[in-house]
Short mmCIF file of C-alpha atoms and ligand atoms in Angstrom, two decimals:
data_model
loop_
_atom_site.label_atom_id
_atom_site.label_comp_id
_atom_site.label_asym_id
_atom_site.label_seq_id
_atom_site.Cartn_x
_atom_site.Cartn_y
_atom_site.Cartn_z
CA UNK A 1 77.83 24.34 75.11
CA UNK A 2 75.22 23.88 72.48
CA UNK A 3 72.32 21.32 73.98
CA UNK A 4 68.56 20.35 73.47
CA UNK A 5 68.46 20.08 77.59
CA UNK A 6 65.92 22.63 79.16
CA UNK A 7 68.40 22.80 82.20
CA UNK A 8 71.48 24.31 79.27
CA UNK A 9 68.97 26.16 77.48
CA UNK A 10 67.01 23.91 75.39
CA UNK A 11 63.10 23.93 75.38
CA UNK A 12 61.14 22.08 78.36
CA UNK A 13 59.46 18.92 77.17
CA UNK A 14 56.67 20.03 79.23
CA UNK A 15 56.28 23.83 80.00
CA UNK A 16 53.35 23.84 81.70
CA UNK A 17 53.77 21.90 84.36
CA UNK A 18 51.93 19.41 86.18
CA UNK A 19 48.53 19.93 87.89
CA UNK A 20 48.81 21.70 91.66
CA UNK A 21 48.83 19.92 95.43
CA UNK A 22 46.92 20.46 97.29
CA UNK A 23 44.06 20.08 95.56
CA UNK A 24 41.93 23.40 96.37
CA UNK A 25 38.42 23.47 95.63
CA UNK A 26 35.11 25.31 96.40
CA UNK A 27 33.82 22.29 98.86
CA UNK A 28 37.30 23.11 100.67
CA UNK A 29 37.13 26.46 101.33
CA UNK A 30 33.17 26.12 102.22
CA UNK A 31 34.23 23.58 104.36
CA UNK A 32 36.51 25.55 106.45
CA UNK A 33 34.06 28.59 106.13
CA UNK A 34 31.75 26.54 107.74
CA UNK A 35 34.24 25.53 110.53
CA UNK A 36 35.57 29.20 111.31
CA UNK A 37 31.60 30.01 111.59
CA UNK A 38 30.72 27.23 113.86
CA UNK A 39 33.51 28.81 116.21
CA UNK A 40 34.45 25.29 117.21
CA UNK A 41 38.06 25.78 116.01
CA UNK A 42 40.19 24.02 118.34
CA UNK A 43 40.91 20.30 119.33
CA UNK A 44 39.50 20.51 122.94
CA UNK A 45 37.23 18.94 124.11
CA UNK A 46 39.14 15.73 121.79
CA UNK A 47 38.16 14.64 119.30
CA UNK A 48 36.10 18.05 118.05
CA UNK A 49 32.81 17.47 115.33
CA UNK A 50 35.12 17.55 112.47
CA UNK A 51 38.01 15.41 113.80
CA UNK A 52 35.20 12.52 114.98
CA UNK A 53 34.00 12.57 111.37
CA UNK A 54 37.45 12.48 109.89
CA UNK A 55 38.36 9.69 112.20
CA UNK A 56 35.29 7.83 111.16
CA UNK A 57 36.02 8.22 107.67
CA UNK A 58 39.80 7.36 107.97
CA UNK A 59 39.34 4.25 109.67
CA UNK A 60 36.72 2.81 107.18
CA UNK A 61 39.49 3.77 104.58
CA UNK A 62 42.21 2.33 105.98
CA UNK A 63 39.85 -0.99 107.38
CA UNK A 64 40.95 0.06 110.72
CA UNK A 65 39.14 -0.02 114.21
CA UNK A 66 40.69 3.52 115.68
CA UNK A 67 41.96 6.31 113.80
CA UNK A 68 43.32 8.96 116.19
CA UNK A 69 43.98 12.45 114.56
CA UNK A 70 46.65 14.88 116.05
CA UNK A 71 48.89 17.23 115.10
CA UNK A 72 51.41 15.45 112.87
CA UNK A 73 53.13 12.57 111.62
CA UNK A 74 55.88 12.60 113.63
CA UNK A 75 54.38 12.64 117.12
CA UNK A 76 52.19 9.84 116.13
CA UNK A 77 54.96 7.91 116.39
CA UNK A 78 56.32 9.23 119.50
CA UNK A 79 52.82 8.53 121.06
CA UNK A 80 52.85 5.10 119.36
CA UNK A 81 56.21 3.91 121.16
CA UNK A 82 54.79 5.79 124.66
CA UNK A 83 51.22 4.13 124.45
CA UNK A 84 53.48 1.08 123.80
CA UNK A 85 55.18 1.72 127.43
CA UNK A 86 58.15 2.14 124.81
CA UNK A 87 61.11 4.38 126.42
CA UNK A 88 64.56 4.57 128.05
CA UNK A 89 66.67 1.65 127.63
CA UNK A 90 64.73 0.13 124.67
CA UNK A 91 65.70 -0.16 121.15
CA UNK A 92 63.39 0.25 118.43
CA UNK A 93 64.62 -0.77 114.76
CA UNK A 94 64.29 1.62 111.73
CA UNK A 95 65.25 1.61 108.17
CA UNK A 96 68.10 3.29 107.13
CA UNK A 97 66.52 4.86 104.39
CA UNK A 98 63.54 7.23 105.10
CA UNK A 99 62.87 10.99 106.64
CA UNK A 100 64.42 11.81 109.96
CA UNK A 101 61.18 11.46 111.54
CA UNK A 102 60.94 7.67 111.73
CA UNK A 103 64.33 7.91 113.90
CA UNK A 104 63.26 10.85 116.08
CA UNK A 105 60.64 9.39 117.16
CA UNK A 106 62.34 6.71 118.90
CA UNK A 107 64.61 9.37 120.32
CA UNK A 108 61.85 11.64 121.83
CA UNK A 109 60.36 8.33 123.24
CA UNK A 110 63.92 7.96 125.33
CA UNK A 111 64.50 5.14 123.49
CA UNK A 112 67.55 4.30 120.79
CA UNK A 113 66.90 3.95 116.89
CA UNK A 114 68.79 1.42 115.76
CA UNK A 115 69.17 2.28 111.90
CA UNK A 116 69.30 -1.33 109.79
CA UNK A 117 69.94 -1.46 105.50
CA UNK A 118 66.76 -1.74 103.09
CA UNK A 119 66.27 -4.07 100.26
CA UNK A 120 67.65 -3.23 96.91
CA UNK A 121 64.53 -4.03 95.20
CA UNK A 122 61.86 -2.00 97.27
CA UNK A 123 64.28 0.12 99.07
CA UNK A 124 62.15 -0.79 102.38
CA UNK A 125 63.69 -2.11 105.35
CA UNK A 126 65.51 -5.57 105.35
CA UNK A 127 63.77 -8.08 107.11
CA UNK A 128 67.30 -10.27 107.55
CA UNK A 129 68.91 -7.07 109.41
CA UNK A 130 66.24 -6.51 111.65
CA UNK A 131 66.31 -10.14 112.54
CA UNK A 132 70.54 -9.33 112.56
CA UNK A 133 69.94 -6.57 114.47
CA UNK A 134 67.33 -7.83 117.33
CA UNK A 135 68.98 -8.01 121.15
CA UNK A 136 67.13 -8.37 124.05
CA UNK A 137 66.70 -4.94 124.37
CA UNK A 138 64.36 -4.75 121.16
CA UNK A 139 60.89 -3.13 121.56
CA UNK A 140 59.84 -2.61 118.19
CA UNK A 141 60.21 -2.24 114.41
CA UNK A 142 59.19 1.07 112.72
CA UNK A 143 59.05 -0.24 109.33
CA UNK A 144 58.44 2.43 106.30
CA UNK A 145 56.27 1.98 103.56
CA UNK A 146 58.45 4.21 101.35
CA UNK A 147 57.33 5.83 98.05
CA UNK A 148 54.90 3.40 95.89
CA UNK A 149 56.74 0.40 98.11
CA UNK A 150 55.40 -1.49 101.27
CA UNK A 151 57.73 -3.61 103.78
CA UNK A 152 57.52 -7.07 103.47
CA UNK A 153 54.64 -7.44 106.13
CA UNK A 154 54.66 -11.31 106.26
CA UNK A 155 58.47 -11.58 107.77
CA UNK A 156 57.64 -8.73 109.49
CA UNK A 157 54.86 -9.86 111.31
CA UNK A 158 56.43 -13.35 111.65
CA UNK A 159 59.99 -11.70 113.46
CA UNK A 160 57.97 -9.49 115.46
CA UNK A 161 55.93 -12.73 116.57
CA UNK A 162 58.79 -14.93 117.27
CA UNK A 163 60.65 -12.33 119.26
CA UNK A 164 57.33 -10.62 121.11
CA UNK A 165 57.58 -7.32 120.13
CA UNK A 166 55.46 -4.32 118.29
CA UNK A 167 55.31 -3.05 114.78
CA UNK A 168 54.33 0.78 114.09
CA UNK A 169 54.05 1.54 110.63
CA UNK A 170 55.29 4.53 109.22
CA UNK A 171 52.47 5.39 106.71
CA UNK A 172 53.17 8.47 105.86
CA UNK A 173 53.23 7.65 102.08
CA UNK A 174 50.77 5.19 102.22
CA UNK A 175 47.71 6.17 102.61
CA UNK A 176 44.81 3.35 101.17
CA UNK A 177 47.47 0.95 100.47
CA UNK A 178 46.90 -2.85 100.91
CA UNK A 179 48.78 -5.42 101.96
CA UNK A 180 46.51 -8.90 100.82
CA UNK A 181 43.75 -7.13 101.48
CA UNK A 182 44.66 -5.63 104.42
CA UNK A 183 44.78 -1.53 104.75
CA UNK A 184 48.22 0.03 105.25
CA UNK A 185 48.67 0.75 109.18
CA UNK A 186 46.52 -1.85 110.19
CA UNK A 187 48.54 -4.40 110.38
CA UNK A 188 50.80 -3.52 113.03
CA UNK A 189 49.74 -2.41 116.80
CA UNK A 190 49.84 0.79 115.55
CA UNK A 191 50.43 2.66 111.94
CA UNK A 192 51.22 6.12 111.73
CA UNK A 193 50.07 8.56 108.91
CA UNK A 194 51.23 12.21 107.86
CA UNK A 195 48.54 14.85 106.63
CA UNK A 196 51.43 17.61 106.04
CA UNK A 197 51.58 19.71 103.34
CA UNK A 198 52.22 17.59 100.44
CA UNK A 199 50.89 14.28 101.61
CA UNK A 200 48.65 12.87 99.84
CA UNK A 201 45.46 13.95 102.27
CA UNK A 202 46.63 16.91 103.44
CA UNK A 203 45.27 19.45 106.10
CA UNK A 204 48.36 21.49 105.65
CA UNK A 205 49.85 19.83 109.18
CA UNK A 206 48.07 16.82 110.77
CA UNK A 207 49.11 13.35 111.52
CA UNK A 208 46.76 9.99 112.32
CA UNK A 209 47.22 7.13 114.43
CA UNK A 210 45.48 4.03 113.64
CA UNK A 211 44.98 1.04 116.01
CA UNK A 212 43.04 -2.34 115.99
CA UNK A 213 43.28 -2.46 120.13
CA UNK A 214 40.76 -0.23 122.35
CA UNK A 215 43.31 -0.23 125.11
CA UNK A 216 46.08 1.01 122.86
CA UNK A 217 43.57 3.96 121.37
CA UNK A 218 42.42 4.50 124.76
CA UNK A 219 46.08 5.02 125.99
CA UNK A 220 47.17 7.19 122.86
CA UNK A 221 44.15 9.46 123.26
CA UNK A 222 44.96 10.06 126.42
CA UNK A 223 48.53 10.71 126.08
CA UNK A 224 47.86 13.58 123.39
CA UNK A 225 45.36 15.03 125.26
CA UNK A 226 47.18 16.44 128.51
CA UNK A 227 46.77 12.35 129.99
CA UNK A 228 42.59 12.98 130.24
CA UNK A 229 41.17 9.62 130.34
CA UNK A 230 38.92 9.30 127.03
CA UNK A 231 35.62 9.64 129.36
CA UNK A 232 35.64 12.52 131.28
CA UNK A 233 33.63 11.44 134.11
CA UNK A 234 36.91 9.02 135.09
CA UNK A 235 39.14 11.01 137.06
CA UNK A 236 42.79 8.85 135.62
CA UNK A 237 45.20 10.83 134.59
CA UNK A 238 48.15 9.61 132.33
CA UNK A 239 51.53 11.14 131.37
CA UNK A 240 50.58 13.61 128.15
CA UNK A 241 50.69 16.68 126.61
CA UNK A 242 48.58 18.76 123.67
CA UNK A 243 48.98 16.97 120.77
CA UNK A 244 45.15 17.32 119.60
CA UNK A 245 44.43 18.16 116.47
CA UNK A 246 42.72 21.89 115.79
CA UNK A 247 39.00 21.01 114.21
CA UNK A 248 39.76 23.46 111.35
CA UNK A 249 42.18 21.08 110.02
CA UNK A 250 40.01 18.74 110.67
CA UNK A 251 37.64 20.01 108.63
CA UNK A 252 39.98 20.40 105.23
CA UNK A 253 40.73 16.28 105.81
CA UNK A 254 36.63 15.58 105.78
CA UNK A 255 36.55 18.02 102.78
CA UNK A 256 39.77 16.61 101.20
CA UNK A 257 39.13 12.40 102.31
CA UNK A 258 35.98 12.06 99.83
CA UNK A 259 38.49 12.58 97.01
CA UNK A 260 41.08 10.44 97.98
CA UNK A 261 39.68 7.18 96.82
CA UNK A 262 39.34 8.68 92.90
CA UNK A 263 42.68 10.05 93.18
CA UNK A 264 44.61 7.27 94.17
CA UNK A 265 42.76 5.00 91.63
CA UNK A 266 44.21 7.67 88.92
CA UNK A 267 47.43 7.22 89.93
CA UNK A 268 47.78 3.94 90.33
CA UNK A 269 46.28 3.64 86.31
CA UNK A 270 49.16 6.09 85.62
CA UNK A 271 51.39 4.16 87.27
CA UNK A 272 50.88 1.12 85.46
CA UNK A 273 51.03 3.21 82.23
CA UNK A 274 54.53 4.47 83.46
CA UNK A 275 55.99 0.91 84.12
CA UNK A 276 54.65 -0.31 80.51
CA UNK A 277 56.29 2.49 78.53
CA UNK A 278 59.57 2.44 80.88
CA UNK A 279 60.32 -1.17 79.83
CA UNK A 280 63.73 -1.74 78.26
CA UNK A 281 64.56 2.25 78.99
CA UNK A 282 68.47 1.49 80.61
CA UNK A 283 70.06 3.30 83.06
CA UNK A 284 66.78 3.62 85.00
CA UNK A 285 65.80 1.03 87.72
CA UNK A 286 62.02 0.88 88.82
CA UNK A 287 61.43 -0.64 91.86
CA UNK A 288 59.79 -4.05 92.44
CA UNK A 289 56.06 -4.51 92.22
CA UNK A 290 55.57 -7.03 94.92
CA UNK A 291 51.83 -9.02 94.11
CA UNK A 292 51.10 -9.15 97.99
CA UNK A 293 50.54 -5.47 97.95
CA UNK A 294 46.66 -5.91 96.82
CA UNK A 295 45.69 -1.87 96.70
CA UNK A 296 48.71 0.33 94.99
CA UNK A 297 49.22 4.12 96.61
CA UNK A 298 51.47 6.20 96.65
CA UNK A 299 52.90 10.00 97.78
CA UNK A 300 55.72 10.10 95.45
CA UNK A 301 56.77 7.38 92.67
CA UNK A 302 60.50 6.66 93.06
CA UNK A 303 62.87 5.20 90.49
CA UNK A 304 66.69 4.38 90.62
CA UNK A 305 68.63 6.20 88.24
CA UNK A 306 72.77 4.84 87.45
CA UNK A 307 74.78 7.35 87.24
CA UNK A 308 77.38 6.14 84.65
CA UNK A 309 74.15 5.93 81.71
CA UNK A 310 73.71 9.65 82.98
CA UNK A 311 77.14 10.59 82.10
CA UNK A 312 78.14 10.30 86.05
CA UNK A 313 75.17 12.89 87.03
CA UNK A 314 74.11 11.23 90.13
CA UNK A 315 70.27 11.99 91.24
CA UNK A 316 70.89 15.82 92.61
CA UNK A 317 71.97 16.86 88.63
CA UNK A 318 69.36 14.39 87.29
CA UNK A 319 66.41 16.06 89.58
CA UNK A 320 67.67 19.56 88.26
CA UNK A 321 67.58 18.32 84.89
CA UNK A 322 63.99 16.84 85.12
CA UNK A 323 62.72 19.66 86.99
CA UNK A 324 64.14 22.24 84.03
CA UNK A 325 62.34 19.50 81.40
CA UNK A 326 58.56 20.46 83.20
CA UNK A 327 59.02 16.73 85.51
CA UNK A 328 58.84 17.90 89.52
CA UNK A 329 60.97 15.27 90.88
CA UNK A 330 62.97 15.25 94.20
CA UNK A 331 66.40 13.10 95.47
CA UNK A 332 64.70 12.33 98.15
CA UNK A 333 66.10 11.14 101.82
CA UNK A 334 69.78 10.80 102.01
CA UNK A 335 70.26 7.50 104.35
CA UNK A 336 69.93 8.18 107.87
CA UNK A 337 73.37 6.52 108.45
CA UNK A 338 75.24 9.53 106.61
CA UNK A 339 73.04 11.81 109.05
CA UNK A 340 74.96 13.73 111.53
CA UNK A 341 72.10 13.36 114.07
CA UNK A 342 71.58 9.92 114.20
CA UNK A 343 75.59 8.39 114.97
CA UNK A 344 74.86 6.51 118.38
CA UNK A 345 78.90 6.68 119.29
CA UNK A 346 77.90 10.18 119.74
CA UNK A 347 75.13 10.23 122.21
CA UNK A 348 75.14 10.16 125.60
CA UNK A 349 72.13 7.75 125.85
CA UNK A 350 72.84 5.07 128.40
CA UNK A 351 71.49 2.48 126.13
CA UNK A 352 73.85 3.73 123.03
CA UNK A 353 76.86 3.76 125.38
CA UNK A 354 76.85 0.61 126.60
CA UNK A 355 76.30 -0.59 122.89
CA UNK A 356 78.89 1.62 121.55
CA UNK A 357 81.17 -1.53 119.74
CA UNK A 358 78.54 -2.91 118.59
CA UNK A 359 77.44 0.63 117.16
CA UNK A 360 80.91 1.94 115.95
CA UNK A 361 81.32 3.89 112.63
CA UNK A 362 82.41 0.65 110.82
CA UNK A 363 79.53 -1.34 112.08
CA UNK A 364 77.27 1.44 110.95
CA UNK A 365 76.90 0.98 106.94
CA UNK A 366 74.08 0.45 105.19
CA UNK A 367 75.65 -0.21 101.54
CA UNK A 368 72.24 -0.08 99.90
CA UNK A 369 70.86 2.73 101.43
CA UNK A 370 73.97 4.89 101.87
CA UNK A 371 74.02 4.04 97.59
CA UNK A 372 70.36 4.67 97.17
CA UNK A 373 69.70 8.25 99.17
CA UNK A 374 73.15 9.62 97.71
CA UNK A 375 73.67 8.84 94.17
CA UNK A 376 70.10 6.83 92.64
CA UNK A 377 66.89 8.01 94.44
CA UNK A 378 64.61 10.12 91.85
CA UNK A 379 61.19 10.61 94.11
CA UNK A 380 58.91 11.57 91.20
CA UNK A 381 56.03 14.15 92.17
CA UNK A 382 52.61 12.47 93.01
CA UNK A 383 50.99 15.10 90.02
CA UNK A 384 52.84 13.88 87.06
CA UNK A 385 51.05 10.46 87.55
CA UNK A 386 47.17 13.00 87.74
CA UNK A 387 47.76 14.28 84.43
CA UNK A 388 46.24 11.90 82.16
CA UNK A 389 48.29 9.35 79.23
CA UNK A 390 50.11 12.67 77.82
CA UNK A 391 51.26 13.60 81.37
CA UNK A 392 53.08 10.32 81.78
CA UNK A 393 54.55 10.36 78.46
CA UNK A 394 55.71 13.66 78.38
CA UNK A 395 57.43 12.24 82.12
CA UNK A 396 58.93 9.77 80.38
CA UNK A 397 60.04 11.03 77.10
CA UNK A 398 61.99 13.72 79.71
CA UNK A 399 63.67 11.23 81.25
CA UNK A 400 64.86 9.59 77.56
CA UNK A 401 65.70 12.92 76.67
CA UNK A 402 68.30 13.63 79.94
CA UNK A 403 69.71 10.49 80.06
CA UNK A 404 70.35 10.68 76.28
CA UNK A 405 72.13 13.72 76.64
CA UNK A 406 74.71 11.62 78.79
CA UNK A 407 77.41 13.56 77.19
CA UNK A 408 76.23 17.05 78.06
CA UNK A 409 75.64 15.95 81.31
CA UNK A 410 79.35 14.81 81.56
CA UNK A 411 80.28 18.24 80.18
CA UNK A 412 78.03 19.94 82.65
CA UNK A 413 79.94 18.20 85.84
CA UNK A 414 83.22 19.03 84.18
CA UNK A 415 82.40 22.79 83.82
CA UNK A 416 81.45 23.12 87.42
CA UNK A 417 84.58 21.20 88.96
C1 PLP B 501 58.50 8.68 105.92
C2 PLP B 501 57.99 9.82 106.74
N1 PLP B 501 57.73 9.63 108.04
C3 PLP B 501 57.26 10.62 108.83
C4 PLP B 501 57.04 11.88 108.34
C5 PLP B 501 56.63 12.96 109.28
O1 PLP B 501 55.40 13.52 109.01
P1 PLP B 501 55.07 15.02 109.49
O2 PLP B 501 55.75 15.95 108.56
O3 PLP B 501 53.57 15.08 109.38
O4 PLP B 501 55.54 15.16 110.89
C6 PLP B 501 57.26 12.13 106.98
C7 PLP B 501 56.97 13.47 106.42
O5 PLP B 501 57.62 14.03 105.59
C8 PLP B 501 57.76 11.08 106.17
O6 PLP B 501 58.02 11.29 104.87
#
């Protein structure tokens, strides 16, 4: 087979690449230099010189009162639901569509994830199935602000109201979005934030939990810190364990936050750029811009690809083909519903049991989501949108090109089977 695609042979549309994440500079490495030196490397006594600073700075970012760094994204949220008083018995409502995290965390809480659809136009979660999906058992919703996307924050807020119960956020994309004005993860009791390795404010691991309540900071600092009360001198212990975060990490997030702000303003200008010149390109479904959403972030830029204008590659062949072309891209999370891990007719918590009709395999479809993750989902890399105009264009003109070849594509499935 004779073809112009990189992935069958043809030449890349852009061979060199994209610019590297992280982001490593001489500040960086100075900065941690500096840390190792001061032999303050660890997270005890909480928070350490470097995490206090980085909490400081975080907070301002985000227009938050607490930001509490730890060791990851995922137990932020487990501490979340705990500070909460969050556990066995309770349900706490997730979208279908995001990384296994945002369901574990429920689960290492003792509590039951209860897995609703997302919206076809922002792929967040669906604020008529969480209201669908509410029971008396209900504790929380752990909405995702996926991608470039936020959860519609207004019926949030307004269900949670009405039915008395919490919001975490799960910010782990989001970092310096806004929501009319308001800062991602402060809108909610709690909002949860990832600093792994190729978030966008990254400390290699690392995770931040931001709060507008003093008793809620005061609980979750406690909890991650072996249950010490925040002032030593009090002698009140609560139920925790080390989750602090080491102050060598700490200090690659003060070194890394300062350029955050530029960085996010550049790709939010390519971003734009990227929706002007993918206007009228069929076959490739951006996702809504919704005006509420006052500051625009994002970790990865995700677009909906159809399958039948790619010659029936769904997003797995698509990705390969992008990636050959010089465009990192990624399929991103398969919908939690098709995940093994997450049936509830297969656990032996009490509080899935007792549910299990309401929870059987039929009842648990997410049409949208189960479409989305498995066949549409192209998560494109946050450095194609930090390489100036040509880097966008070249992104773009790669896409053209592998949907174009629609019939090579077709070939391609049909040689493998
Ligand atoms: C949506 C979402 N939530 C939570 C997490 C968990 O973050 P961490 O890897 O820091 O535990 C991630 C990280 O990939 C994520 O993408």
């Amino acid at each position: 087979m004779t073809s112009q695609l990189a992935i069958l042979g043809g030449t890349p549309v852009r061979p060199q690449g994209y610019p590297d994440w992280p982001d490593v500079d001489e500040a960086t490495v100075q900065a941690v230099a500096d840390a190792v030196r001061s032999g303050r490397w660890g997270g005890f006594p909480y928070p350490g010189p470097q995490t206090a600073e980085f909490a400081r700075r975080f907070a301002e970012i985000e227009g938050v009162k607490h930001a509490i760094p730890m060791a990851n994204g995922t137990i932020t949220m487990e501490v979340a639901l705990k500070a909460l008083g969050i556990g066995w018995g309770d349900e706490v409502i997730v979208p279908a569509l995001t990384f296994a995290a945002t369901a574990y965390a429920p689960l290492a809480a003792g509590a039951l994830p209860v897995i609703v659809d997302v919206v076809p136009g922002t792929l967040a979660i669906d604020p008529d199935a969480v209201e669908a999906a509410i029971t008396p058992r209900t504790k929380a919703i752990l909405p995702v602000h996926l991608g470039q996307v936020m959860a519609d924050m207004d019926r949030l807020e307004d269900i949670a109201a009405r039915h008395g119960i919490a919001i975490i956020e799960d910010c782990a994309h989001s970092h310096g979005k806004q929501w009319r004005g308001q800062g991602a993860g402060a809108i909610g009791a709690f909002g949860s934030f990832s600093h792994q390795s190729s978030k966008i404010l990254t400390a290699g691991e690392g995770g931040t939990l931001t709060t507008n309540s003093d008793e809620l900071a005061e609980r979750a600092t406690s909890i991650i810190d072996c249950g010490r009360a925040k002032d030593p001198a009090e002698e009140r212990y609560t139920f925790g364990a080390n989750y602090r975060l080491s102050d060598i990490q700490a200090a690659l997030l003060v070194a890394q936050v300062v350029k955050l702000e530029a960085q996010i303003v550049e790709r939010a200008k390519a971003a734009l750029y990227f929706e002007e010149l993918m206007v009228g390109m069929d076959g490739v479904t951006l996702l809504d811009v919704d005006p509420r959403m006052t500051r625009r972030s994002f970790y990865r830029y995700i677009v909906r690809v159809d399958p039948e204008a790619f010659g029936g590659a769904t997003n797995d062949l698509v990705c390969d083909a992008l990636d050959e072309e010089g465009v990192g891209c990624w399929v991103g999370y398969p919908s939690l519903t098709r995940d093994d891990l997450f049936q509830p007719w297969l656990s032996r918590l009490p509080a899935a049991m007792e549910h299990a009709d309401r929870l059987r395999p039929e009842a648990w479809h997410c049409p949208v989501s189960d479409r989305a993750g498995s066949t549409e989902t192209v998560y494109l890399d946050e450095n194609v949108f930090r390489a100036g105009r040509q880097g966008v264009e070249d992104a773009v003109t790669a896409i053209r090109k592998v949907r174009d070849a629609a019939g090579d594509l077709r070939s391609l499935i049909a040689a493998a089977g």
